[in-house]
Coordinates of C-alpha atoms in Angstrom, one line a residue:
X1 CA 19.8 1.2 -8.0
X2 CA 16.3 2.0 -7.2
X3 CA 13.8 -0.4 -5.9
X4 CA 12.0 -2.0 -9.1
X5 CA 8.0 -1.5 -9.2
X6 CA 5.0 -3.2 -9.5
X7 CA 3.4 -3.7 -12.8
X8 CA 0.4 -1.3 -10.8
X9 CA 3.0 1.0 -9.3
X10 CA 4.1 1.9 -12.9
X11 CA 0.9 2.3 -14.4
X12 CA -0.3 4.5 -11.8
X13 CA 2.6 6.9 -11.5
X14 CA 2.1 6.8 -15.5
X15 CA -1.5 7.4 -15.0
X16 CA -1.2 10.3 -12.8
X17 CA 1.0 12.2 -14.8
X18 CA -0.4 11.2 -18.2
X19 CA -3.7 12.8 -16.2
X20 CA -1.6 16.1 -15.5
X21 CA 0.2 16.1 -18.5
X22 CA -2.7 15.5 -21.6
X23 CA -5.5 16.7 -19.9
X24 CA -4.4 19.3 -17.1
X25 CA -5.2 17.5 -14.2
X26 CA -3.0 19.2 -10.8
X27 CA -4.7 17.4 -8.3
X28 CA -5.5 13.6 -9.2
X29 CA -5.9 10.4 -6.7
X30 CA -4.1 7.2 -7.2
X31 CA -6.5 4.7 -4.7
X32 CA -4.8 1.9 -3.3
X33 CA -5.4 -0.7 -1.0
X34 CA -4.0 -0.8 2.4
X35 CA -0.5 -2.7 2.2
X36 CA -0.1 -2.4 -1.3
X37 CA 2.9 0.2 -1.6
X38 CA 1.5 3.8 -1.6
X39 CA 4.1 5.2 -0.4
X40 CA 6.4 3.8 -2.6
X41 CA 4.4 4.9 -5.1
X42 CA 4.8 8.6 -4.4
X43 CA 8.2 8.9 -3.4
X44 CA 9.1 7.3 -6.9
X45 CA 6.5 9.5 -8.6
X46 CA 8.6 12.2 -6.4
X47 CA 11.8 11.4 -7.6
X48 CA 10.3 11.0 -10.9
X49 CA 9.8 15.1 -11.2
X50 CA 12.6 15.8 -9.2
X51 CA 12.5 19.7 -7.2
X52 CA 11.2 19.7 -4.4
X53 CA 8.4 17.7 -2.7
X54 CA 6.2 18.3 0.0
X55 CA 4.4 15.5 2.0
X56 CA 1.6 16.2 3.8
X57 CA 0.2 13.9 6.7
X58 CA -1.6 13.8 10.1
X59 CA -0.1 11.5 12.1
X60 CA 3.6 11.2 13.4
X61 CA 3.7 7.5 11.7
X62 CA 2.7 8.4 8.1
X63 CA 5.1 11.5 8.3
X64 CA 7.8 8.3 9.5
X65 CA 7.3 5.7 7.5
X66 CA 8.0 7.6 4.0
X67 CA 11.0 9.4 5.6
X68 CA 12.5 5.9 6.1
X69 CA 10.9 4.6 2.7
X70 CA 12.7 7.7 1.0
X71 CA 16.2 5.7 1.6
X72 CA 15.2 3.0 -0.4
X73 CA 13.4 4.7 -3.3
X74 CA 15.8 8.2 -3.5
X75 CA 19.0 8.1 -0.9
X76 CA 20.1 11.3 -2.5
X77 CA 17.3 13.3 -1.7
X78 CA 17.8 15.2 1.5
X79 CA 14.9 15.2 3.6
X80 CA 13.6 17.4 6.6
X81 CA 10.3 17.3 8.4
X82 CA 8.0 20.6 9.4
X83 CA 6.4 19.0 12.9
X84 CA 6.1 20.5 16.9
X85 CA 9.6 21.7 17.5
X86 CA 11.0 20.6 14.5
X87 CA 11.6 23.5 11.5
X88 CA 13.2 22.3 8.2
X89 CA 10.9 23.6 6.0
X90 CA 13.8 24.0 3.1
X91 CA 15.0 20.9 2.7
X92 CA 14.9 18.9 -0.6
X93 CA 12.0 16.6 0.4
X94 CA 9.9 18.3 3.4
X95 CA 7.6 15.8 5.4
X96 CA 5.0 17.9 7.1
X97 CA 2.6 17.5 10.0
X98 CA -0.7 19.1 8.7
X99 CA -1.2 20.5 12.1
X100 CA 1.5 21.6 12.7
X101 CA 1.9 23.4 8.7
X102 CA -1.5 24.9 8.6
X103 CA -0.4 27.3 11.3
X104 CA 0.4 31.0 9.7
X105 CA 3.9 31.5 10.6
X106 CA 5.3 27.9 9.6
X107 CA 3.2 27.9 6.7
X108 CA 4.6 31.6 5.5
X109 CA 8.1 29.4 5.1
X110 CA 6.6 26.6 2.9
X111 CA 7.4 27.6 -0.5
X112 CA 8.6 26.5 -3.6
X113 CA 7.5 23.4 -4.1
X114 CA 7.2 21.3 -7.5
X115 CA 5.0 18.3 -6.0
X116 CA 3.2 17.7 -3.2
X117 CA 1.7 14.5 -1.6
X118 CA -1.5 14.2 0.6
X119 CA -1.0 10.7 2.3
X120 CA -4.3 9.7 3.7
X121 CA -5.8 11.9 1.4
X122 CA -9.3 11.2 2.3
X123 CA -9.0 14.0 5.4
X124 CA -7.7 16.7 2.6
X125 CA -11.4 18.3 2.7
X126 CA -11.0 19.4 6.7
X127 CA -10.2 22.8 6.8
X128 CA -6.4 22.2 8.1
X129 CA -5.3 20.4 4.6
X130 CA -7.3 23.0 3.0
X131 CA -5.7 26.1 4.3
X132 CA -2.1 24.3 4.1
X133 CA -3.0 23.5 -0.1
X134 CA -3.8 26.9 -0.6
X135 CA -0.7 27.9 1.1
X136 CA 1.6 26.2 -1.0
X137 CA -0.2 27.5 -4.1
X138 CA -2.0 23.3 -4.9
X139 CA -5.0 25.2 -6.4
X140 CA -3.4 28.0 -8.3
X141 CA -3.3 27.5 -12.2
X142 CA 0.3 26.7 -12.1
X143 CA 0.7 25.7 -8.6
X144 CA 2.3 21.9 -7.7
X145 CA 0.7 18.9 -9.0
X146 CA -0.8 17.4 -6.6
X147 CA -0.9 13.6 -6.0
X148 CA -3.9 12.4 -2.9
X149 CA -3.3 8.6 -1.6
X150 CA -6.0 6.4 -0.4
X151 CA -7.2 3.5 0.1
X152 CA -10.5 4.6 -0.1
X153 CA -11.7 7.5 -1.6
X154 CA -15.4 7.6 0.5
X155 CA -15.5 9.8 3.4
X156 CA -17.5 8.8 6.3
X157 CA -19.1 12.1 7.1
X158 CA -20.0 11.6 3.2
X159 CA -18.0 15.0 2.3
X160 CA -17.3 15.1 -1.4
X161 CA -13.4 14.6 -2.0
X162 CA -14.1 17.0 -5.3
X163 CA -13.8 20.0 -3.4
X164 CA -9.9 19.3 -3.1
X165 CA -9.2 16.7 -6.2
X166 CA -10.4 16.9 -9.8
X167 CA -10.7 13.1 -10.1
X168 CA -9.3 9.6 -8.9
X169 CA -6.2 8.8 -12.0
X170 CA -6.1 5.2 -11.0
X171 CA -7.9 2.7 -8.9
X172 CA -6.7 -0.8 -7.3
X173 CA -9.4 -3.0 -6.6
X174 CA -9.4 -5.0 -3.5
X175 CA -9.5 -8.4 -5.3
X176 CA -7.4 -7.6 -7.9
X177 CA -4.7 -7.1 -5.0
X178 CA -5.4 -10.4 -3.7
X179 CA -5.7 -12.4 -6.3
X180 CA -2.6 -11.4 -7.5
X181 CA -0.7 -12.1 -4.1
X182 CA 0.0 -9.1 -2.9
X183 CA -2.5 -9.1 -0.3
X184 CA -3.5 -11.9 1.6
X185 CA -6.7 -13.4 1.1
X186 CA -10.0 -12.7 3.6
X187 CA -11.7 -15.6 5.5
X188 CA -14.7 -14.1 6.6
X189 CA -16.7 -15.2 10.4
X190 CA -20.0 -13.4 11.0
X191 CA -21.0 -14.3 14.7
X192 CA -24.4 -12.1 16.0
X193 CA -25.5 -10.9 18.7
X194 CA -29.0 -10.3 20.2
X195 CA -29.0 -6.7 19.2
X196 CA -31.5 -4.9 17.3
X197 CA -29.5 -2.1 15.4
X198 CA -32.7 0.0 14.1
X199 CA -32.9 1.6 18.0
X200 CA -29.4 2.9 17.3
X201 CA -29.4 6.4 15.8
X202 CA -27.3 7.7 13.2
X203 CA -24.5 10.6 13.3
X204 CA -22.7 12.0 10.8
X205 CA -23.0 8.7 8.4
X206 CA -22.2 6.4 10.9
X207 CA -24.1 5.1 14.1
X208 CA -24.0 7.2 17.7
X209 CA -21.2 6.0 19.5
X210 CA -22.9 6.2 22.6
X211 CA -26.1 4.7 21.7
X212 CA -24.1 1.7 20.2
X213 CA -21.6 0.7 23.0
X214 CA -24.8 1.1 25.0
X215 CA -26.7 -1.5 22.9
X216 CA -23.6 -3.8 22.5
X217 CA -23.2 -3.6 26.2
X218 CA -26.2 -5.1 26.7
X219 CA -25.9 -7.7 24.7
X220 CA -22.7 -9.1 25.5
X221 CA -20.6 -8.0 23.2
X222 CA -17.0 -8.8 25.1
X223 CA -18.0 -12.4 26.2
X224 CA -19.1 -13.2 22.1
X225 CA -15.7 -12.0 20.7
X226 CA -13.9 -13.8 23.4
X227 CA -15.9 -16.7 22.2
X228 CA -15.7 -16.5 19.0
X229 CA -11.8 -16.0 18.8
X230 CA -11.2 -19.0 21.4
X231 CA -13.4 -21.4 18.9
X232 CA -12.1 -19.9 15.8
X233 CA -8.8 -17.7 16.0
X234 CA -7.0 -19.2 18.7
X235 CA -2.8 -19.1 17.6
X236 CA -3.2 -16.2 15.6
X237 CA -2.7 -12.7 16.3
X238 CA -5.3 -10.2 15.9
X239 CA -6.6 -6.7 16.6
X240 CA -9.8 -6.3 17.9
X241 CA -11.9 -2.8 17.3
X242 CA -14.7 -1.8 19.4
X243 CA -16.5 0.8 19.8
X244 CA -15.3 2.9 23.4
X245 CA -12.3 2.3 25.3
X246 CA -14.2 0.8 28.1
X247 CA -15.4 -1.8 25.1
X248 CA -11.9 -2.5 24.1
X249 CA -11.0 -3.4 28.2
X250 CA -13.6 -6.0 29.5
X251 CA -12.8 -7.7 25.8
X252 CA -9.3 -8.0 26.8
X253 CA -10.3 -8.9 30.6
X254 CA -12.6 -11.5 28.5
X255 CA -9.8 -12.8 26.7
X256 CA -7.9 -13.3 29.6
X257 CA -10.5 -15.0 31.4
X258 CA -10.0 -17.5 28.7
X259 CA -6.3 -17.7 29.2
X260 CA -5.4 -15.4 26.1
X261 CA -2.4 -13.5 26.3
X262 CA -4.6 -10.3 25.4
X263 CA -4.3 -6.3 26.4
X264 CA -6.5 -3.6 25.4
X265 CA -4.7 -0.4 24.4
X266 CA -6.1 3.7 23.6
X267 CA -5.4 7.3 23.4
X268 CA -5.3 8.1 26.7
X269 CA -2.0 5.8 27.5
X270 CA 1.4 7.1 27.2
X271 CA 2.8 6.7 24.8
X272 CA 5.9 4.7 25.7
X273 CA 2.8 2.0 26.8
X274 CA 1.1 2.1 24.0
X275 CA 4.5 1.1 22.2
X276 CA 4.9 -1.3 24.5
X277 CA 1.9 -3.2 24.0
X278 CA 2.3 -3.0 20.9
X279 CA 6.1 -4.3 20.8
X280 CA 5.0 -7.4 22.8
X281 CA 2.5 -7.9 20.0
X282 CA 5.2 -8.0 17.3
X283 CA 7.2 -10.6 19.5
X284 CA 4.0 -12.9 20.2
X285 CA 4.1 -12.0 23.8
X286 CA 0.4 -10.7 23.2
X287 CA -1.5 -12.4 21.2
X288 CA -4.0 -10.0 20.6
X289 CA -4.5 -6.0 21.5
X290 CA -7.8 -4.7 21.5
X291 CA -8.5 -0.9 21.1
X292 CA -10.6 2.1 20.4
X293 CA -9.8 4.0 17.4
X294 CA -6.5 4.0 18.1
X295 CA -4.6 1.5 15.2
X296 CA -6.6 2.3 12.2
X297 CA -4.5 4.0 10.5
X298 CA -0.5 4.4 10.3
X299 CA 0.3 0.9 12.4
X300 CA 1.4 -1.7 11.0
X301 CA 1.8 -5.4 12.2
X302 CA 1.8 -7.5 9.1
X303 CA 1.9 -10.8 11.4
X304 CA -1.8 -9.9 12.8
X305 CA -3.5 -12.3 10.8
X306 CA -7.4 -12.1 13.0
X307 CA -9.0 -8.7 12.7
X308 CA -12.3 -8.8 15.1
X309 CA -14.6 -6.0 13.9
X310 CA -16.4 -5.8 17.4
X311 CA -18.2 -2.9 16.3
X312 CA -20.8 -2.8 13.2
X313 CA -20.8 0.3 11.1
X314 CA -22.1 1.6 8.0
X315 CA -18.7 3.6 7.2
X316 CA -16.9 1.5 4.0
X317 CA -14.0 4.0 5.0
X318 CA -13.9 3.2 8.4
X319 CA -14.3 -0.7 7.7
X320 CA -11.4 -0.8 5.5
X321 CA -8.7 1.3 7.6
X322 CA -10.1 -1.9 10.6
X323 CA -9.5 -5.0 8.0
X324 CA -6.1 -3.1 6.3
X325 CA -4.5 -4.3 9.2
X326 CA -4.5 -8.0 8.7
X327 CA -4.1 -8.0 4.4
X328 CA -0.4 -7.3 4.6
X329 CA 1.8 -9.9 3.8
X330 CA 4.1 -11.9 6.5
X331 CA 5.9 -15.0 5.9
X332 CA 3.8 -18.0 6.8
X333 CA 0.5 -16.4 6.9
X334 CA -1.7 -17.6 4.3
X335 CA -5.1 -15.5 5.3
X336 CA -6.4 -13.1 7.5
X337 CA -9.6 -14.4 9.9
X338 CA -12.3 -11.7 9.8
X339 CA -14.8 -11.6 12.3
X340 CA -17.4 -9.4 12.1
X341 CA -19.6 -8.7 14.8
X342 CA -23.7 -8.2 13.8
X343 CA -26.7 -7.6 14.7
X344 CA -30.7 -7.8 13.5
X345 CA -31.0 -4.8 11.0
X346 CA -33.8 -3.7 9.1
X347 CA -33.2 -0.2 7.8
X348 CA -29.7 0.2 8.5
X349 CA -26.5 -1.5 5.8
X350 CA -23.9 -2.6 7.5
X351 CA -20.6 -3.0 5.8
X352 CA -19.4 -6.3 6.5
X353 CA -16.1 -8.1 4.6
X354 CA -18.4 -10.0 1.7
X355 CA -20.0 -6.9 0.9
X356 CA -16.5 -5.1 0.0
X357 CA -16.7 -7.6 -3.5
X358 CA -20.3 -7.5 -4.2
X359 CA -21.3 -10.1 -2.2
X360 CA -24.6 -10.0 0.7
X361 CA -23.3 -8.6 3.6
X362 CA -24.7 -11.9 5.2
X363 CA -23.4 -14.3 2.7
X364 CA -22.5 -17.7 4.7
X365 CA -19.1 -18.7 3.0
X366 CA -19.1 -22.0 4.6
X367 CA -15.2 -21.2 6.4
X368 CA -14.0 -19.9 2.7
X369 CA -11.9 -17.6 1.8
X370 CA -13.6 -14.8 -0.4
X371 CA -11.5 -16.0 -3.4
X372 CA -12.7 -19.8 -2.6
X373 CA -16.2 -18.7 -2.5
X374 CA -16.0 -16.8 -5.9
X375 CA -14.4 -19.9 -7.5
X376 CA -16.7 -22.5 -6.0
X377 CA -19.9 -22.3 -8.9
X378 CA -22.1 -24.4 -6.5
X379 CA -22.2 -21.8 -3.6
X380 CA -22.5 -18.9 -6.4
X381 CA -25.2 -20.5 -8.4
X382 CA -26.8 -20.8 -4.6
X383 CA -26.6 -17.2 -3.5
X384 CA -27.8 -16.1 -6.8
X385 CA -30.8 -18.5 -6.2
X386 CA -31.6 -16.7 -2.9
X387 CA -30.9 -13.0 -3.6
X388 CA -32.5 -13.2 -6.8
X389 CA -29.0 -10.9 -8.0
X390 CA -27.7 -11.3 -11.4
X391 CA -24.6 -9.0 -10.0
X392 CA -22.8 -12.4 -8.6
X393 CA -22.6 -13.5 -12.1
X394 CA -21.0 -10.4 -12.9
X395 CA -18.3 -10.3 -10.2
X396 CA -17.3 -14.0 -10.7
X397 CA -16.1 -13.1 -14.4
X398 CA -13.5 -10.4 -12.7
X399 CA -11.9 -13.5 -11.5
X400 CA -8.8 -13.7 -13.5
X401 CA -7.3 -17.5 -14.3
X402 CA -3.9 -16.2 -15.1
X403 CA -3.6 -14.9 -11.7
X404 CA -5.4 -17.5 -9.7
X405 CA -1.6 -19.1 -9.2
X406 CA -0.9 -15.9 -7.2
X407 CA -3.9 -16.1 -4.9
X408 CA -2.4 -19.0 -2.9
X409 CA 0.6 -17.9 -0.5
X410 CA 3.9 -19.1 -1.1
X411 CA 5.9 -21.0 1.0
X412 CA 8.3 -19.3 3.4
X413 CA 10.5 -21.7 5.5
X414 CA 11.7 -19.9 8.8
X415 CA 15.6 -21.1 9.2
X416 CA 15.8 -18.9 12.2
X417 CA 14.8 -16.0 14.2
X418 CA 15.1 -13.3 11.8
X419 CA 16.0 -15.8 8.7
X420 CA 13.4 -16.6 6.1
X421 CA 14.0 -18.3 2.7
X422 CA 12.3 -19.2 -0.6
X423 CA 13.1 -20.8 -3.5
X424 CA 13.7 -18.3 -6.9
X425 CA 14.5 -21.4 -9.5
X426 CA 18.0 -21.8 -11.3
X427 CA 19.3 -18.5 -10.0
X428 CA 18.9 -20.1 -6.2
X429 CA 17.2 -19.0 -3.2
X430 CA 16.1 -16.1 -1.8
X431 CA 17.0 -15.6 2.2
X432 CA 14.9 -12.5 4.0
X433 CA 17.2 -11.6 6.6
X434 CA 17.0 -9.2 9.9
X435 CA 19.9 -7.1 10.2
X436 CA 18.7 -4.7 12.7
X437 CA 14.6 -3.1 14.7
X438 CA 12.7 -3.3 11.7
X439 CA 15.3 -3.9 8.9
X440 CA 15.4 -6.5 6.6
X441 CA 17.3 -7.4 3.2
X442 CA 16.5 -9.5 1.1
X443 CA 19.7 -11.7 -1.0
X444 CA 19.7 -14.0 -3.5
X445 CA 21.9 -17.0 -2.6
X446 CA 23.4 -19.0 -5.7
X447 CA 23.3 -22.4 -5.6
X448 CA 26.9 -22.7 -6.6
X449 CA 28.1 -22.2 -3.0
X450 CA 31.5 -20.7 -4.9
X451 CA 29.2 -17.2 -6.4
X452 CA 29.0 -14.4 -4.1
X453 CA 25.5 -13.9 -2.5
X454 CA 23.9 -10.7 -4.5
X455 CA 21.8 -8.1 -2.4
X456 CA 18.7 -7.1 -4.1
X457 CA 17.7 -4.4 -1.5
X458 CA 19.8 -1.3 -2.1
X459 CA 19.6 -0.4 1.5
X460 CA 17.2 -1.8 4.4
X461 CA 13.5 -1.5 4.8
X462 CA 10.5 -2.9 6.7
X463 CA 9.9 -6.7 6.7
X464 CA 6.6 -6.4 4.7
X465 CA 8.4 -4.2 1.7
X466 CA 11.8 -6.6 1.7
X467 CA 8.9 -10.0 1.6
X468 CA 7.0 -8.1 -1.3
X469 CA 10.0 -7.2 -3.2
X470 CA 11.2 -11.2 -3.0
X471 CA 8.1 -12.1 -4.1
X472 CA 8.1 -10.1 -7.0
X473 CA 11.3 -11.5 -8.4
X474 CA 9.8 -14.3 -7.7
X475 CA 7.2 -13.7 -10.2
X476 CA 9.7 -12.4 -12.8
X477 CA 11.7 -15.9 -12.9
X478 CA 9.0 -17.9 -13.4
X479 CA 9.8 -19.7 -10.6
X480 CA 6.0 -19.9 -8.8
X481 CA 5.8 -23.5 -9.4
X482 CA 9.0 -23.9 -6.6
X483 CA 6.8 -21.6 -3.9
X484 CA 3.2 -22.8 -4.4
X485 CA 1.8 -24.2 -0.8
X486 CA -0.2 -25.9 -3.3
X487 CA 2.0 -27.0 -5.8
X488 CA 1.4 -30.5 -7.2
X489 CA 5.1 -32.0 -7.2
X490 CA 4.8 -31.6 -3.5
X491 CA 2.9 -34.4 -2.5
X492 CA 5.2 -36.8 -4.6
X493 CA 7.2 -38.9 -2.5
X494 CA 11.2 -38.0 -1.9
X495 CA 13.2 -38.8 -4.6
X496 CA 16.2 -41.1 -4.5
X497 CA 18.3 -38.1 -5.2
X498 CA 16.8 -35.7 -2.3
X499 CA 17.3 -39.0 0.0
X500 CA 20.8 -39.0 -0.6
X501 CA 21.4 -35.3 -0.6
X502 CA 19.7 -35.0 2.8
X503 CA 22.0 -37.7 4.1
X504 CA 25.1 -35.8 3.0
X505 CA 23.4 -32.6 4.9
X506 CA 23.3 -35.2 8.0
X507 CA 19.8 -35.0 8.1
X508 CA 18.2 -38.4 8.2
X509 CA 15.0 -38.6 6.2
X510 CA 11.8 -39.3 7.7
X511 CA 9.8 -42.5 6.6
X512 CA 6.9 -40.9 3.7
X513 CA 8.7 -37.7 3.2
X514 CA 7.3 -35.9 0.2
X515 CA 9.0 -34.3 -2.2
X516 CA 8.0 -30.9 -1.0
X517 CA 9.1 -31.8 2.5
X518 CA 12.6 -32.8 1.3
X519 CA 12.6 -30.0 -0.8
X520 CA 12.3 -27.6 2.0
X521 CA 14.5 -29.5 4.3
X522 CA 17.4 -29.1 1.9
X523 CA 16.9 -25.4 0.9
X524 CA 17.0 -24.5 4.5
X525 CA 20.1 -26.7 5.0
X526 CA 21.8 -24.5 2.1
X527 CA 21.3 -21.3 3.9
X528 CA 21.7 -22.2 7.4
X529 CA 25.4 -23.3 6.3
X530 CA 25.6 -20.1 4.2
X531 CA 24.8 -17.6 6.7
X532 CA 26.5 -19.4 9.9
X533 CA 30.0 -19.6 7.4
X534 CA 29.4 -15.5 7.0
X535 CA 28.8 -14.8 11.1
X536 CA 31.9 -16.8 11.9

């Protein structure tokens, strides 16, 4: 049975080939946001036209993380993967390195394909991607159709994506994604420094590296983020981006001055280090990692819930790959702390987090979340009053109130290491469970303790897909009211009835427990019993 989609997943596979199929679109863009199921996306889209399927990426991870999505979406498909030593360039579904295809005689063996994906398809215009699209016959008349992901479809370097794709097919906004749940929501930190940016030049859309670690430097750039993540982020895990790899160390060495379990990480390491470090992160040994270019794009830790931008820029793309890294989902985390570092500006725009929904880069949210902010007419009416914009006015009526019940997170209760559950209504509970390095299921657990427990992954996948996909059943039994953080009944003190059940669990109530606290107690009583009966 193949994994259910998203209301969005559906409409923009139906998009893309409505695109191809009415108006002879072969090379369209679906744009999503970071953490919102691209891949997914494609390899059902894939599936979906059936031959044979190229993907196309540059970098081992996204060349990884579809061939182990594939099992969940298509098991049948066989797969093989065109990179270095390795030559499968036949099989069903062909996952390709772009450096590795664009060479002659690997790409003389490419052939025969009915679809083709360009993950990361805001790189497609370098000559590489080009040479490789033209190879497998993307711009011939009745080539491939040709699907481009992104999460953003600007290019730093400002090179038009048109050169490669006829037009985006469907678009995701940012907001929409988090109001909705399936991103968390941003809780944006502005801290400056005493930098003046207009000394800084400008290269290539973006400012001179050089110039700027030279000018941040100076100003005492490692000591502020240090600062600003002891006062502000301390407990949660976070990725810090600078600007050089020498950056990235003394903020590390700053961190630990503070007595923050903190390591800096970049290119240069090997790379059974880097995966260390980066292991160590996952397990909360490190606490936070701070690098140069190295994690914004194809890593993914959906428990970093503090990204520190400790390097301004005027690249939207760039901006977005840094923050993508602390929207995913993870049980427990409610928001993601972004801190953006600043500094005076006259002629230069900096993208900063309130300026990705229309808001002044230098809005002062007052510690709220972006959604908060949008609801809260007082602070609205205020920013309008001070910019002089009629835009805010504009941007608070995309607010939708049929989805504002999605923008709080639900609650996940941790049973154990490795064992998450959730309420899903009459049907029972849902438990998230480990079952091997990065492989998670996700069952539903009756309530009748008699009924089988029913899987609802057919086969394991990532913690971040298996959380998404409870949620979304989630949504389709009505049962939000049960999982709201926020949910009214919650603060009602413990009924008689959950009294005496708890007592029969042999778990002695506490004096004031609320309803939602006895609530919780007894759902993870339920399946601690149910999954220590199926160990022994």
């Amino acid at each position: 049975m193949p994994l259910e989609l998203r209301p969005y997943q559906r409409e923009a596979i139906d998009a893309f080939w409505a695109a191809h199929r009415e108006e002879g679109v072969r090379r369209g863009i679906i744009n999503l946001p970071t953490g919102t199921g691209k891949t997914i996306t494609a390899l059902t889209a894939a599936r979906e036209r059936g031959g044979r399927t190229l993907w196309l990426a540059h970098r081992d991870e996204l060349i990884e993380q579809p061939r182990r999505a594939i099992a969940a979406v298509w098991p049948e498909a066989e797969t093989g993967v065109v990179k270095a030593e390795q030559d499968e360039p036949d099989a069903q579904v062909v996952f390709a390195s772009v450096q590795t295809a664009c060479r002659p005689q690997r790409l003389a063996r490419l052939r025969g394909f009915d679809f083709v994906v360009v993950d990361e398809a805001h790189h497609a215009t370098a000559p590489s991607y080009v040479r490789v699209l033209r190879g497998v016959r993307c711009f011939a008349d009745d080539g491939p159709p040709t699907l481009g992901l992104t999460a953003t479809v600007e290019r730093g370097d400002q090179k038009a994506l048109g050169a490669v794709f006829e037009r985006i097919v469907y678009q995701l906004q940012l907001l929409e994604a988090i109001q909705r749940g399936y991103l968390v929501d941003l809780r944006p930190l502005r801290i400056m420094l005493n930098v003046n940016l207009d000394a800084v030049h400008t290269v290539s859309g973006d400012f001179h590296q050089g110039e700027l670690d030279a000018a941040l430097l100076k100003a005492g750039v490692a000591e502020a983020v240090a600062d600003a993540y002891v006062r502000h982020g301390e407990g949660r895990k976070a990725i810090v981006f600078t600007v050089s790899v020498d950056q990235a160390r003394r903020t590390a060495e700053a961190l630990q001055r503070r007595g923050v379990a903190a390591e800096w990480i970049s290119g240069d390491l090997p790379i059974d280090e880097r995966r260390a470090i980066l292991h160590r992160l996952h397990t909360g040994e490190t606490r936070v990692v701070c690098n140069c270019a190295v994690l914004t794009e194809g890593f993914d830790e959906p428990s970093v819930s503090c990204v520190v931008v400790a390097r301004p820029t005027k690249s939207k793309t760039l901006y977005l790959q840094m923050i993508g890294r602390g929207t995913r989902l993870h049980p427990g985390k409610e928001d993601c702390l972004v801190i953006d570092v600043a500094g005076a500006t006259e002629r230069h725009t900096l993208i900063q987090a309130p300026a990705l929904f229309g808001l002044p880069a230098d809005a002062e949210l007052e510690g709220r979340t972006i959604t908060e902010a949008l609801q809260d007419n007082a602070l609205m009416d205020a920013m309008e009053a001070r910019t002089g914009s009629t835009e805010l006015a504009t941007l608070r009526s995309l607010l939708r109130p049929d989805w504002q019940q999605f923008h709080k997170r639900v609650r996940w209760l941790k049973v154990d290491d490795g064992l998450y559950c959730l309420p899903a209504g009459e049907a029972g509970n849902l438990a998230l469970i480990e079952v091997g390095p990065e492989q998670w299921v996700v069952e539903l657990v009756p309530r009748d303790r008699r009924l089988p427990v029913e899987r609802l992954t057919p086969q394991p996948v990532w913690q971040e897909l298996a959380q998404g996909l409870a949620e979304d059943y989630v949504r389709r039994a009505e049962a939000v009211g049960l999982v709201l953080a926020t949910a009214s009944w919650r603060l009602r003190p413990a009924s008689e009835k959950q009294l005496a059940a708890l007592r029969r669990w042999g778990i002695e109530p506490r004096p004031g427990m609320t309803a939602g606290e006895a609530s919780d107690e007894l759902t993870m009583a339920a399946i601690r019993a149910r999954y220590r009966r199926r160990a022994s």
